[in-house]
Coordinates of N, CA and C in Angstrom, one line a residue:
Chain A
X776 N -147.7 -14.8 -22.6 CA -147.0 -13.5 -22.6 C -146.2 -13.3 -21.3
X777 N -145.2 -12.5 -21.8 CA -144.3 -12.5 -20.2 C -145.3 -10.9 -19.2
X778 N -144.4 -11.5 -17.9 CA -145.3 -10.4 -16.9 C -144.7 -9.5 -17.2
X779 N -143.2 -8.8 -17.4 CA -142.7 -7.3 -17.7 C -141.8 -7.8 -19.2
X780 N -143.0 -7.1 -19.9 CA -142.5 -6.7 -20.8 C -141.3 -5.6 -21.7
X781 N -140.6 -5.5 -22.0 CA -139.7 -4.7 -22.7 C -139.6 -4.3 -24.1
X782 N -139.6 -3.6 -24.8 CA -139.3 -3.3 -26.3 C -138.7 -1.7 -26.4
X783 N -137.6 -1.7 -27.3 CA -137.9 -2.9 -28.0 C -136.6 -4.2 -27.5
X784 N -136.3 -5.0 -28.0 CA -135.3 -5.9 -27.6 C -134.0 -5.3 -27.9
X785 N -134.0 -4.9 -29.0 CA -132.1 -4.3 -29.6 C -132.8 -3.4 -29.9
X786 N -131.7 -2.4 -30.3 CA -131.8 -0.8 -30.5 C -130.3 -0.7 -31.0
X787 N -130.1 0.1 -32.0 CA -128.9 0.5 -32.2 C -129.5 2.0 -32.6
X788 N -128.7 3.0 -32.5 CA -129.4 4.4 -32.5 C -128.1 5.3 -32.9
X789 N -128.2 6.6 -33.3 CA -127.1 7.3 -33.5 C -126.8 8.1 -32.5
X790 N -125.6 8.9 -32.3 CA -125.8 9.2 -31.3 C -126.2 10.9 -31.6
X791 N -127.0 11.5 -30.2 CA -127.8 12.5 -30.3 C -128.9 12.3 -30.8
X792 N -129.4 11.3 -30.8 CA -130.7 11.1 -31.1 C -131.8 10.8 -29.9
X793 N -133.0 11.1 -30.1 CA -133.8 10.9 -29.1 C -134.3 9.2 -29.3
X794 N -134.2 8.3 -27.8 CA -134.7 7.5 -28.0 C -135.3 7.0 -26.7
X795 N -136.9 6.2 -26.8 CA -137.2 5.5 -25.8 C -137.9 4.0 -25.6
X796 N -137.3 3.4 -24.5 CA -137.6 2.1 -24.0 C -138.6 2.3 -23.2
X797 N -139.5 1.0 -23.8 CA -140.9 0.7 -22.9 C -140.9 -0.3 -22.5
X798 N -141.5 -0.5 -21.4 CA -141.9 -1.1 -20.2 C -143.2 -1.2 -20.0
X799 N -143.9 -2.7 -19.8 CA -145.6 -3.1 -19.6 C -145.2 -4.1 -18.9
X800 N -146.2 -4.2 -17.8 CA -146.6 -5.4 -17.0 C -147.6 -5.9 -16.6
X801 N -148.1 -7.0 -16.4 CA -149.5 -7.4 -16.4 C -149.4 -7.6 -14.9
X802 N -148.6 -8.2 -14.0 CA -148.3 -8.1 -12.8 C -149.2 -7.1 -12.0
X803 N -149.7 -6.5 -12.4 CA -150.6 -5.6 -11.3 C -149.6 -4.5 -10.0
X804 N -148.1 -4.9 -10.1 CA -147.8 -4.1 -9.4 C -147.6 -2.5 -9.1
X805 N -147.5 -1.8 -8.0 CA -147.5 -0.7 -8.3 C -145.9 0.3 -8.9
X806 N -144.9 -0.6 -8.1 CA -143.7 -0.1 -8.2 C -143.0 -0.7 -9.3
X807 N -142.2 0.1 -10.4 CA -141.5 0.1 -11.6 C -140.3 0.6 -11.4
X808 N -139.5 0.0 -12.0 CA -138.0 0.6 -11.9 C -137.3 0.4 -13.1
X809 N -136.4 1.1 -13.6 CA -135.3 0.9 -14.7 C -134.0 0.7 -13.8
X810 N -133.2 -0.2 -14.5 CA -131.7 0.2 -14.2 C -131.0 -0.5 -15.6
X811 N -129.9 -0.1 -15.1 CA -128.8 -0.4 -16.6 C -127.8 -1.1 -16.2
X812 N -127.2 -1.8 -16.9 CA -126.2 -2.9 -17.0 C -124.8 -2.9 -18.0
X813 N -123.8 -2.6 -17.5 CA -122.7 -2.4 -18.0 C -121.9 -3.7 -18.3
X814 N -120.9 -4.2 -19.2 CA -120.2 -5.0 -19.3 C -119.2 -5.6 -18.2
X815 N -119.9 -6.9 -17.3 CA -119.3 -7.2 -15.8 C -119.4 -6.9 -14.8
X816 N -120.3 -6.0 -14.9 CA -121.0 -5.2 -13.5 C -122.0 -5.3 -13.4
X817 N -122.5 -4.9 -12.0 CA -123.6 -5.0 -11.6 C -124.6 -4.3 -11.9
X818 N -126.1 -4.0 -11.8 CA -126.8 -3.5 -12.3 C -127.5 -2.0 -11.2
X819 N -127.3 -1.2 -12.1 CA -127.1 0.2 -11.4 C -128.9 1.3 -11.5
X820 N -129.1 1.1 -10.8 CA -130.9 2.2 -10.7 C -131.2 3.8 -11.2
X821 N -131.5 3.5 -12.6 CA -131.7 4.8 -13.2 C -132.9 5.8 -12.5
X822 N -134.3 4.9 -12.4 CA -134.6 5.7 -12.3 C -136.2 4.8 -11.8
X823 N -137.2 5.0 -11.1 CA -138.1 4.3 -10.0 C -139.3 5.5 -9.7
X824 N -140.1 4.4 -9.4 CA -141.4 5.1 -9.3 C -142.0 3.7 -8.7
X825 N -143.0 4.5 -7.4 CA -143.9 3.6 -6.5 C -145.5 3.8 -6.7
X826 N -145.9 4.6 -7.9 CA -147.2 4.5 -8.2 C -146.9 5.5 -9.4
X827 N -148.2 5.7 -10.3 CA -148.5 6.5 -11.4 C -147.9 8.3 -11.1
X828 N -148.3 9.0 -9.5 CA -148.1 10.2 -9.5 C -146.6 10.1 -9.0
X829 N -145.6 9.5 -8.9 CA -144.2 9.3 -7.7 C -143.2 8.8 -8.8
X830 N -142.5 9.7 -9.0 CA -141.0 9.3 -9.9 C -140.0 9.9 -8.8
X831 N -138.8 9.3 -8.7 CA -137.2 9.3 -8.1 C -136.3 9.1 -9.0
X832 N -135.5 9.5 -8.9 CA -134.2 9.6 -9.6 C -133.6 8.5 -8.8
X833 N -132.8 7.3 -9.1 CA -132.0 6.7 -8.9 C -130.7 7.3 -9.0
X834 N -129.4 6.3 -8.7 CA -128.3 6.5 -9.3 C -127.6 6.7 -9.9
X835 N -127.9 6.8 -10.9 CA -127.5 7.4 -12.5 C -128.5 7.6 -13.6
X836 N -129.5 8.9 -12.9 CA -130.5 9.3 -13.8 C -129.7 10.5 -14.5
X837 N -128.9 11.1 -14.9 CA -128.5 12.2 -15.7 C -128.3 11.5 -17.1
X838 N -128.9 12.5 -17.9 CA -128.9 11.9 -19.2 C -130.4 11.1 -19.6
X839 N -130.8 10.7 -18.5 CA -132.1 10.2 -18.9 C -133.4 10.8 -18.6
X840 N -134.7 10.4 -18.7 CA -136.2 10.9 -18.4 C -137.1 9.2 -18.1
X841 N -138.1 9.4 -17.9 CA -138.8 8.6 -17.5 C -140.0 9.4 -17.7
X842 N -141.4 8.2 -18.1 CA -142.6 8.4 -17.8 C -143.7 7.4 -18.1
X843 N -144.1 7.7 -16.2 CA -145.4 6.6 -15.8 C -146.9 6.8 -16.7
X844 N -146.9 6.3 -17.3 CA -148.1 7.1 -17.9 C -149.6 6.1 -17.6
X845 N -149.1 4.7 -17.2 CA -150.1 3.9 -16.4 C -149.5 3.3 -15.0
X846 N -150.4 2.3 -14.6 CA -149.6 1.7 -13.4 C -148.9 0.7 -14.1
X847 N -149.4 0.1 -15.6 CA -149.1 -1.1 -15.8 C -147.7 -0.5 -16.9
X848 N -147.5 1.0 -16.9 CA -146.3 1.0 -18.0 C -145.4 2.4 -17.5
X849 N -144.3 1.9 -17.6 CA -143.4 3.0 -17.4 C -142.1 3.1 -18.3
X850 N -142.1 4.5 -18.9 CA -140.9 4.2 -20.1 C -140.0 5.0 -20.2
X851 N -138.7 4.8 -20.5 CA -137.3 5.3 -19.8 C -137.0 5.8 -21.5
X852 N -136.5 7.6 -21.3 CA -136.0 7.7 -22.3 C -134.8 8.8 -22.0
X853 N -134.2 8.4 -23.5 CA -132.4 9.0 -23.8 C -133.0 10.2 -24.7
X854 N -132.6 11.7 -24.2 CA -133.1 12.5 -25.1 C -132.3 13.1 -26.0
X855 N -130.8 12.6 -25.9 CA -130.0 12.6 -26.9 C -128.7 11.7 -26.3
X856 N -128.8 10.8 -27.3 CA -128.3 9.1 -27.2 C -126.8 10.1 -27.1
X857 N -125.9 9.3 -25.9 CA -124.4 9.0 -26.3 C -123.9 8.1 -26.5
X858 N -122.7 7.8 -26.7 CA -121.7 6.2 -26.9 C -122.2 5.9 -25.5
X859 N -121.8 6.2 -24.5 CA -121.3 5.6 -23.6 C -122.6 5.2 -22.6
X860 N -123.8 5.2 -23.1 CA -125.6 5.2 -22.6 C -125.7 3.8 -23.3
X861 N -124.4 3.1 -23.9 CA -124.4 1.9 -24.9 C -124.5 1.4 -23.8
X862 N -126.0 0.0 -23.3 CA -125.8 -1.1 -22.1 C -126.7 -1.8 -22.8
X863 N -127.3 -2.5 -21.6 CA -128.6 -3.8 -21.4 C -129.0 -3.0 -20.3
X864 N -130.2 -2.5 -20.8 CA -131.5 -1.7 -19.7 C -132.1 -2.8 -19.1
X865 N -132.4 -3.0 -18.4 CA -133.7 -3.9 -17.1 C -135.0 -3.0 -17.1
X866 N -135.8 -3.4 -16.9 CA -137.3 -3.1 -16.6 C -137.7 -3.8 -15.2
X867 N -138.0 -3.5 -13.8 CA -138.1 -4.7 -13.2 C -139.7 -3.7 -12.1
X868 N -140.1 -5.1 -11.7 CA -141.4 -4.7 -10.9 C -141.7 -5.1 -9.5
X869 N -142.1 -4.4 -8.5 CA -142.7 -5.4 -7.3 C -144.0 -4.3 -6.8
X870 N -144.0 -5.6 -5.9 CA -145.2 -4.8 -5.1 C -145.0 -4.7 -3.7
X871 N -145.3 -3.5 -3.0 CA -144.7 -2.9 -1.9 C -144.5 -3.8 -0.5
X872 N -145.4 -4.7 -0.7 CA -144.9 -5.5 0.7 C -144.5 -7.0 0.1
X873 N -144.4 -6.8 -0.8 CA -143.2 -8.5 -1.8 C -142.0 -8.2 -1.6
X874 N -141.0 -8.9 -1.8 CA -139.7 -9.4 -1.5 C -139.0 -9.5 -3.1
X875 N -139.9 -9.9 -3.8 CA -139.2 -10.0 -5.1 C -139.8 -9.5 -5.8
X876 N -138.6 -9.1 -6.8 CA -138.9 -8.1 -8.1 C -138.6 -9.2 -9.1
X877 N -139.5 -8.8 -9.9 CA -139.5 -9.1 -11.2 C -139.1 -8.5 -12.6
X878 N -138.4 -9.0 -13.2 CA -137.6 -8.1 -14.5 C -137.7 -8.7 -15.3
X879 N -138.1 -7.8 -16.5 CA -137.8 -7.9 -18.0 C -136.5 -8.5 -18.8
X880 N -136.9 -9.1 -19.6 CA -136.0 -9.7 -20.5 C -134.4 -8.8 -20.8
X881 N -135.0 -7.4 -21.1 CA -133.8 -6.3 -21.2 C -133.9 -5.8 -22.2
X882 N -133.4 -4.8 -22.5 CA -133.2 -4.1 -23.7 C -131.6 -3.6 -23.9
X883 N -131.6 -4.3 -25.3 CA -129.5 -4.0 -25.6 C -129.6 -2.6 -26.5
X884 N -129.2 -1.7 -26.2 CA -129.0 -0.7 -26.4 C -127.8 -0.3 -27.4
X885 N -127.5 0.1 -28.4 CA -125.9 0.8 -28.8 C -126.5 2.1 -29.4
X886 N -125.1 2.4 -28.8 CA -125.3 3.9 -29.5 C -123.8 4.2 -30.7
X887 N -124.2 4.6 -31.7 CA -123.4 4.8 -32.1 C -122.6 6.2 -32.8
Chain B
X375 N -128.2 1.2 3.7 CA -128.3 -0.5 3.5 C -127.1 -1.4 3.8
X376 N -126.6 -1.8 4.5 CA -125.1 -2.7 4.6 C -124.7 -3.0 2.8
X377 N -123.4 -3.1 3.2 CA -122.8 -3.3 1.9 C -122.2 -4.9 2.0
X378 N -122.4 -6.0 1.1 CA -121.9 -6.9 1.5 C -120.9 -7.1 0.0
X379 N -119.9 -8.4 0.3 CA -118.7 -8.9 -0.5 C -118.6 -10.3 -0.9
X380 N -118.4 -10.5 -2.4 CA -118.7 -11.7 -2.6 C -117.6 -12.0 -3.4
X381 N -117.3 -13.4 -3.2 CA -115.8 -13.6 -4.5 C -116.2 -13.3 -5.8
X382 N -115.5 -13.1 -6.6 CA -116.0 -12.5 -8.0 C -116.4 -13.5 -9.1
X383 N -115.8 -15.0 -8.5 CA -115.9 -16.0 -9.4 C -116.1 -17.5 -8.5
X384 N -117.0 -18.5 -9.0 CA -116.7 -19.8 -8.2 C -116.8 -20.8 -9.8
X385 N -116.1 -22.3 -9.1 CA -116.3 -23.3 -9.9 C -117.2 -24.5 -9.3
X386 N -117.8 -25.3 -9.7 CA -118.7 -26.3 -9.2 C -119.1 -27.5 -10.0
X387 N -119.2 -28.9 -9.5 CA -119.3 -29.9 -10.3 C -120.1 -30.2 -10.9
X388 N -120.7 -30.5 -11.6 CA -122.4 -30.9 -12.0 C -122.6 -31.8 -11.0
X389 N -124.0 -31.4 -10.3 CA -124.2 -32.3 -8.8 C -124.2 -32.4 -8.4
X390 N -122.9 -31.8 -7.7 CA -122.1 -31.4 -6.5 C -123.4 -30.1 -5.8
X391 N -122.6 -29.8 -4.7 CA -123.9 -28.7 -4.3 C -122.8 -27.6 -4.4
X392 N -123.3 -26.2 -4.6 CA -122.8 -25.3 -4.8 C -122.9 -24.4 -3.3
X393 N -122.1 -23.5 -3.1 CA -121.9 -22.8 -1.6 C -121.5 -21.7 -2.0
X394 N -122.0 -20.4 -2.0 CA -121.8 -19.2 -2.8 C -121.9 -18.5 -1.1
X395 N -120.5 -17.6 -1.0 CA -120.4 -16.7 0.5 C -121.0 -15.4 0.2
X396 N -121.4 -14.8 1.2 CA -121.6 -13.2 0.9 C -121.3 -13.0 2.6
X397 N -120.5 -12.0 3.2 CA -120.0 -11.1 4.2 C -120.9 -9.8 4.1
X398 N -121.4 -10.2 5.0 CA -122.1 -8.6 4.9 C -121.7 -8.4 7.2
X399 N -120.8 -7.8 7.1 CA -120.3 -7.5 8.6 C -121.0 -6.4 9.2
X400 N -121.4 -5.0 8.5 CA -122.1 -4.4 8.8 C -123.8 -4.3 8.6
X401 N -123.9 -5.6 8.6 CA -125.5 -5.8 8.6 C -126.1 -5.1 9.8
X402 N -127.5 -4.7 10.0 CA -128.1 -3.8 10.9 C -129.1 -5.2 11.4
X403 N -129.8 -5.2 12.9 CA -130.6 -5.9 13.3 C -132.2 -6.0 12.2
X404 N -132.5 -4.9 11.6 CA -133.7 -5.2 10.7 C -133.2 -5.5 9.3
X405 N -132.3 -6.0 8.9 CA -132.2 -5.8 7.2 C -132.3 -7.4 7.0
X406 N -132.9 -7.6 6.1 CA -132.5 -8.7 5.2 C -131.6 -9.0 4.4
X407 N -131.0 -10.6 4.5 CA -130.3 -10.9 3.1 C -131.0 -11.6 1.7
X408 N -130.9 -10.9 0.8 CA -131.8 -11.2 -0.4 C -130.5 -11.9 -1.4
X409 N -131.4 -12.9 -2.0 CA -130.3 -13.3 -3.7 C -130.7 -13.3 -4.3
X410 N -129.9 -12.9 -5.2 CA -131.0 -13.1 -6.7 C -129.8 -13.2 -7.7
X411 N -130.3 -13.9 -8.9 CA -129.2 -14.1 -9.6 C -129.5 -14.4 -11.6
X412 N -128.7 -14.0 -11.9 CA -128.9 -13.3 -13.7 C -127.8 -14.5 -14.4
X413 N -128.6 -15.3 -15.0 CA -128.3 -16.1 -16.5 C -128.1 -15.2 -17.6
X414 N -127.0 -15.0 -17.8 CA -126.0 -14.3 -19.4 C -127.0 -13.9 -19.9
X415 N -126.9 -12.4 -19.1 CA -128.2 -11.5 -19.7 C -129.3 -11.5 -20.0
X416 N -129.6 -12.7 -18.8 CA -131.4 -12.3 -18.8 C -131.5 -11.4 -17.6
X417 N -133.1 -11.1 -17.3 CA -133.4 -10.5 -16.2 C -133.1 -11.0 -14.9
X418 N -132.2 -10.1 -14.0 CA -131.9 -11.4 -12.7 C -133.7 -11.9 -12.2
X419 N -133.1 -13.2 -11.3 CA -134.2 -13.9 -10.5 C -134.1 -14.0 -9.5
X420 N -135.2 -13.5 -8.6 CA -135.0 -13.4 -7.2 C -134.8 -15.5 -7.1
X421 N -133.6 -15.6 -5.7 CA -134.1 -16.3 -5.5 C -134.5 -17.2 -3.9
X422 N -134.4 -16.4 -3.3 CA -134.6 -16.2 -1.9 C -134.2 -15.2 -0.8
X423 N -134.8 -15.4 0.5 CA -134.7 -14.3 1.1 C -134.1 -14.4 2.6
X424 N -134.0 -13.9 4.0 CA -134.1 -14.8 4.9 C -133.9 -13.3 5.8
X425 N -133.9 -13.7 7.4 CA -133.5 -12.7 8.3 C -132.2 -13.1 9.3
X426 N -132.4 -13.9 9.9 CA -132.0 -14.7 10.8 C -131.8 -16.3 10.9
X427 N -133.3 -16.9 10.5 CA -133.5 -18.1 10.3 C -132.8 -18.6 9.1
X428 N -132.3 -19.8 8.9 CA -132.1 -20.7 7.8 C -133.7 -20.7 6.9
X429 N -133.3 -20.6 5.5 CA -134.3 -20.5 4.9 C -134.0 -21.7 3.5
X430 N -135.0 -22.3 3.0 CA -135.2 -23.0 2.2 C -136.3 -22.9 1.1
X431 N -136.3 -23.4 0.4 CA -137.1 -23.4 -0.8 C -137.0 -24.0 -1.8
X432 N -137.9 -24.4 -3.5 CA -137.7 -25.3 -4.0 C -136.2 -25.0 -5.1
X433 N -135.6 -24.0 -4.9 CA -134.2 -23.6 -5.3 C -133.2 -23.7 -4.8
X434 N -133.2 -23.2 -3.5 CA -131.8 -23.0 -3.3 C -132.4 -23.2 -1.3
X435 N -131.1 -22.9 -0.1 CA -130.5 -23.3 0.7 C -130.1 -21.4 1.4
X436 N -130.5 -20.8 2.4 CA -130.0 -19.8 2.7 C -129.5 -19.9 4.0
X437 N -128.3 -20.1 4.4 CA -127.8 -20.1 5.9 C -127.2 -18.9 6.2
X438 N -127.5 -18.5 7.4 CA -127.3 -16.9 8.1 C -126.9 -17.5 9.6
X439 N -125.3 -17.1 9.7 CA -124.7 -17.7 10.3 C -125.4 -16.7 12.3
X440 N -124.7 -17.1 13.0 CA -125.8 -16.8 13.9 C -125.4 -15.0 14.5
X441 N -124.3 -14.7 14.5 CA -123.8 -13.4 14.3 C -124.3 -12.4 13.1
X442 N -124.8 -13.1 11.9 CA -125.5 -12.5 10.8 C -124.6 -11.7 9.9
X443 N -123.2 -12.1 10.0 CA -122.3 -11.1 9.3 C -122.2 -12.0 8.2
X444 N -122.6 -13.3 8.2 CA -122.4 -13.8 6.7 C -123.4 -14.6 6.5
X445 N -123.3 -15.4 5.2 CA -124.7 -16.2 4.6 C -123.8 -16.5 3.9
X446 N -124.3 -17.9 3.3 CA -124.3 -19.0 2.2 C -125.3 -19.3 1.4
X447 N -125.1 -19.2 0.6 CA -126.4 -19.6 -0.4 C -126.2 -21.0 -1.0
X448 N -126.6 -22.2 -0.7 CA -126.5 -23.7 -1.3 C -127.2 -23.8 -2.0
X449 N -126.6 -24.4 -3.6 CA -127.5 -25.3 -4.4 C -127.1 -26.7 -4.7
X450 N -128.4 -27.3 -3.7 CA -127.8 -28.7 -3.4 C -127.6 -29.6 -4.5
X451 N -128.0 -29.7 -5.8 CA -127.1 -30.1 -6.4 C -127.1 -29.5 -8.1
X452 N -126.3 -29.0 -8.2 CA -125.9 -27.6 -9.3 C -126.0 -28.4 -10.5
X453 N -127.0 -28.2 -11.3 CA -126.6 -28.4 -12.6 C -125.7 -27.4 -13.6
X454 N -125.8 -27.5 -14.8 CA -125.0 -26.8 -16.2 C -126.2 -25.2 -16.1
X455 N -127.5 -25.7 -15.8 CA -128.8 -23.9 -15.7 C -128.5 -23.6 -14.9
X456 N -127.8 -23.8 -13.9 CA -127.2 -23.0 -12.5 C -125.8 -22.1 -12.9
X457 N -125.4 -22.1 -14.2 CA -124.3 -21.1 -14.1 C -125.1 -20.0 -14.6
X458 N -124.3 -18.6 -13.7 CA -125.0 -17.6 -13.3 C -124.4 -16.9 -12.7
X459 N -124.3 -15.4 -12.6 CA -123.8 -14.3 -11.9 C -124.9 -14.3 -10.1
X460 N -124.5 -14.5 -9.4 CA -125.7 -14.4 -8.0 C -125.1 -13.5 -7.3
X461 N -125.9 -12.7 -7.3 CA -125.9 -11.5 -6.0 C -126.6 -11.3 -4.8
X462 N -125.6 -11.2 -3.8 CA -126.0 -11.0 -2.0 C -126.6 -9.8 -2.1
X463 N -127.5 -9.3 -1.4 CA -128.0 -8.2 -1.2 C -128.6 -8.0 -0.1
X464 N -128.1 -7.1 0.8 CA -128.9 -6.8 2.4 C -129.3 -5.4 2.0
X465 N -130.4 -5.3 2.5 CA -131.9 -4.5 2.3 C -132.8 -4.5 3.6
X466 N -133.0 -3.0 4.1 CA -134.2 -3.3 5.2 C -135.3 -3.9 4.6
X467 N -136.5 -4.4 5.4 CA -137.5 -5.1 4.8 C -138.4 -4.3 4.0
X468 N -139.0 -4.3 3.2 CA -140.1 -3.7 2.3 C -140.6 -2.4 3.2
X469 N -141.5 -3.2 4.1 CA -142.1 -2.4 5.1 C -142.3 -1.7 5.5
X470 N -140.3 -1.9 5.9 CA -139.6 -1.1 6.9 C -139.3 0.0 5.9
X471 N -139.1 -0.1 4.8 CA -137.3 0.5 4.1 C -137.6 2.0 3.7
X472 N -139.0 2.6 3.7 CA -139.0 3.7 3.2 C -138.9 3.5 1.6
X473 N -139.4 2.4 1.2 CA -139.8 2.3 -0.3 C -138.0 2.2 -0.6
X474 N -137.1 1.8 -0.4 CA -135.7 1.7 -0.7 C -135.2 0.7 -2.1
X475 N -135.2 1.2 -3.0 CA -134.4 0.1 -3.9 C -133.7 -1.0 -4.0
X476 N -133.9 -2.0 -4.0 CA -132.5 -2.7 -4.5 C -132.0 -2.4 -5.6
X477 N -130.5 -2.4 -4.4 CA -128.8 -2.2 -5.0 C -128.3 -3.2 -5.4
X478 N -127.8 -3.5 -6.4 CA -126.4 -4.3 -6.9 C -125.3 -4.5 -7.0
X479 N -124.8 -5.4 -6.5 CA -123.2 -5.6 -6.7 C -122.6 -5.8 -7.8
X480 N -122.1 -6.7 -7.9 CA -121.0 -7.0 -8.8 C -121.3 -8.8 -8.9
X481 N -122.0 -9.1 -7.6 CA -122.0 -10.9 -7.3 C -120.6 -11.5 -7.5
X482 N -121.3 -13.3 -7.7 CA -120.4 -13.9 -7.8 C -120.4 -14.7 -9.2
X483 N -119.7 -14.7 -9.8 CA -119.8 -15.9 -11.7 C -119.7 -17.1 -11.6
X484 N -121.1 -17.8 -10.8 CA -120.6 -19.2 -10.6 C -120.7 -20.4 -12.1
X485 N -119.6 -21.1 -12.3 CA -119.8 -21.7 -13.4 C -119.7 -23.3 -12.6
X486 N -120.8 -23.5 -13.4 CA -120.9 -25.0 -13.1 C -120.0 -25.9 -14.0
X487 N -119.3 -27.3 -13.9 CA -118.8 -27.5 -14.7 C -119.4 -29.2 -15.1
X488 N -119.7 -29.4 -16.2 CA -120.1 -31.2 -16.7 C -118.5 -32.0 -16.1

C-alpha cells in the first residue's frame, strides 16, 4: 500500500455540487497539506495543518474546506464545484523536523 | 522565503549528466535549497537538500556555489525516468521556519533524450 493515499483518483462532478477528496497516510506524520495543480504550473497550497487541532489556510483556500479528522487523515472539500476548481489535487505529508514531504499519487478533478 | 528562477525547459542525452540551474540571489544566511521534482503527474519527489555544503546522494549531485546565490542540481548520468518537471526551492529550515510551507515554482521540463 502506498504511504499517502488519495481517493478518489478521477472525479468528474457537476458543477455546484458538493464534493470531497480524501487523504490517508500510514507515515505516522503529523503535518498534512493539500495543494492543487494547474495545467504547466506549479503547484499552489490550498490548505495545511500541523496536527489534528491546527488548520491554515494556504494560498488559495477560497472556495474550499478541509477536515483533520485523524492524524493519519485529512480531507479537502469543494462545497460547490466550479469549472475552473477543474485541476490535479496533491495530498502531501511530513514530519516537523524532516526535509521531505511526501505526496500522493493526486487526484484529477473536472468539473463540469 | 527567497524566490528563486529556473529555465522553463532543458534538453539532455541519455547518459550524459544533466545540470539543472536555480538563481536564488536573494537567498538569506539560514534558508535552504531543496529539489524536488514531478514525473507527468505524479506526486513530486523530494530529491535533495543542502545549505552551503555540496551535497550528494544516491540520486542526484547538489552544488551551492560559494556566494549561495545559485545551485546546480546534477544527474550524473540521465536516463529516459529522469524526464521530469524539477523544482528549486529555498525554504528556512524546518526548525527554523515557523512551520512554513513549501512553495512552488514553475521548475524546469527537463527532457531527456535516447
Amino acid at each position: 500500500d502506498a504511504d499517502v493515499t488519495q481517493t478518489p483518483r478521477n472525479r468528474i462532478t457537476k458543477t455546484g455540487k458538493r464534493i470531497m477528496l480524501e487523504c490517508s497516510q500510514t507515515k505516522g506524520h503529523d503535518r498534512m497539506y493539500w495543494y492543487r495543480q494547474d495545467p504547466g504550473l506549479g503547484l499552489r497550497l490550498i490548505y495545511y495543518s500541523f496536527d489534528v487541532k491546527d488548520i491554515n489556510k494556504g494560498e488559495i483556500s477560497d472556495g474550499y474546506s478541509v477536515s483533520r479528522q485523524a492524524q493519519a487523515k485529512f480531507s479537502l472539500s469543494l462545497e460547490s464545484a466550479i469549472p475552473n476548481q477543474t485541476a490535479l489535487y496533491f495530498c502531501a505529508t511530513s514530519v516537523g523536523a524532516n526535509y521531505g514531504y511526501t505526496f500522493g499519487s493526486g487526484t484529477r478533478l473536472t468539473v463540469v | 522565503d527567497a524566490k528563486t528562477t529556473q529555465p522553463p525547459s532543458m534538453d539532455c542525452a541519455e547518459g550524459r549528466a544533466a545540470n539543472l540551474p536555480c538563481n536564488h540571489s536573494t537567498i538569506s544566511g539560514n534558508e535552504y535549497v531543496y529539489w524536488y521534482r514531478q514525473i507527468h503527474s505524479q506526486g513530486p519527489q523530494y530529491i535533495i537538500h543542502g545549505l552551503k555544503n555540496n551535497e550528494t546522494n544516491e540520486m542526484a549531485s547538489l552544488i551551492i556555489t560559494e556566494d549561495r546565490k545559485s545551485s546546480t542540481l546534477i544527474l550524473p548520468h540521465a536516463t529516459l525516468r529522469d524526464t521530469a518537471v524539477y523544482y528549486c526551492i529555498v525554504r528556512v529550515a524546518p526548525m527554523n521556519s515557523g512551520n512554513t510551507p513549501l512553495v512552488f515554482g514553475k521548475g524546469t521540463r527537463l527532457s531527456v533524450i535516447a
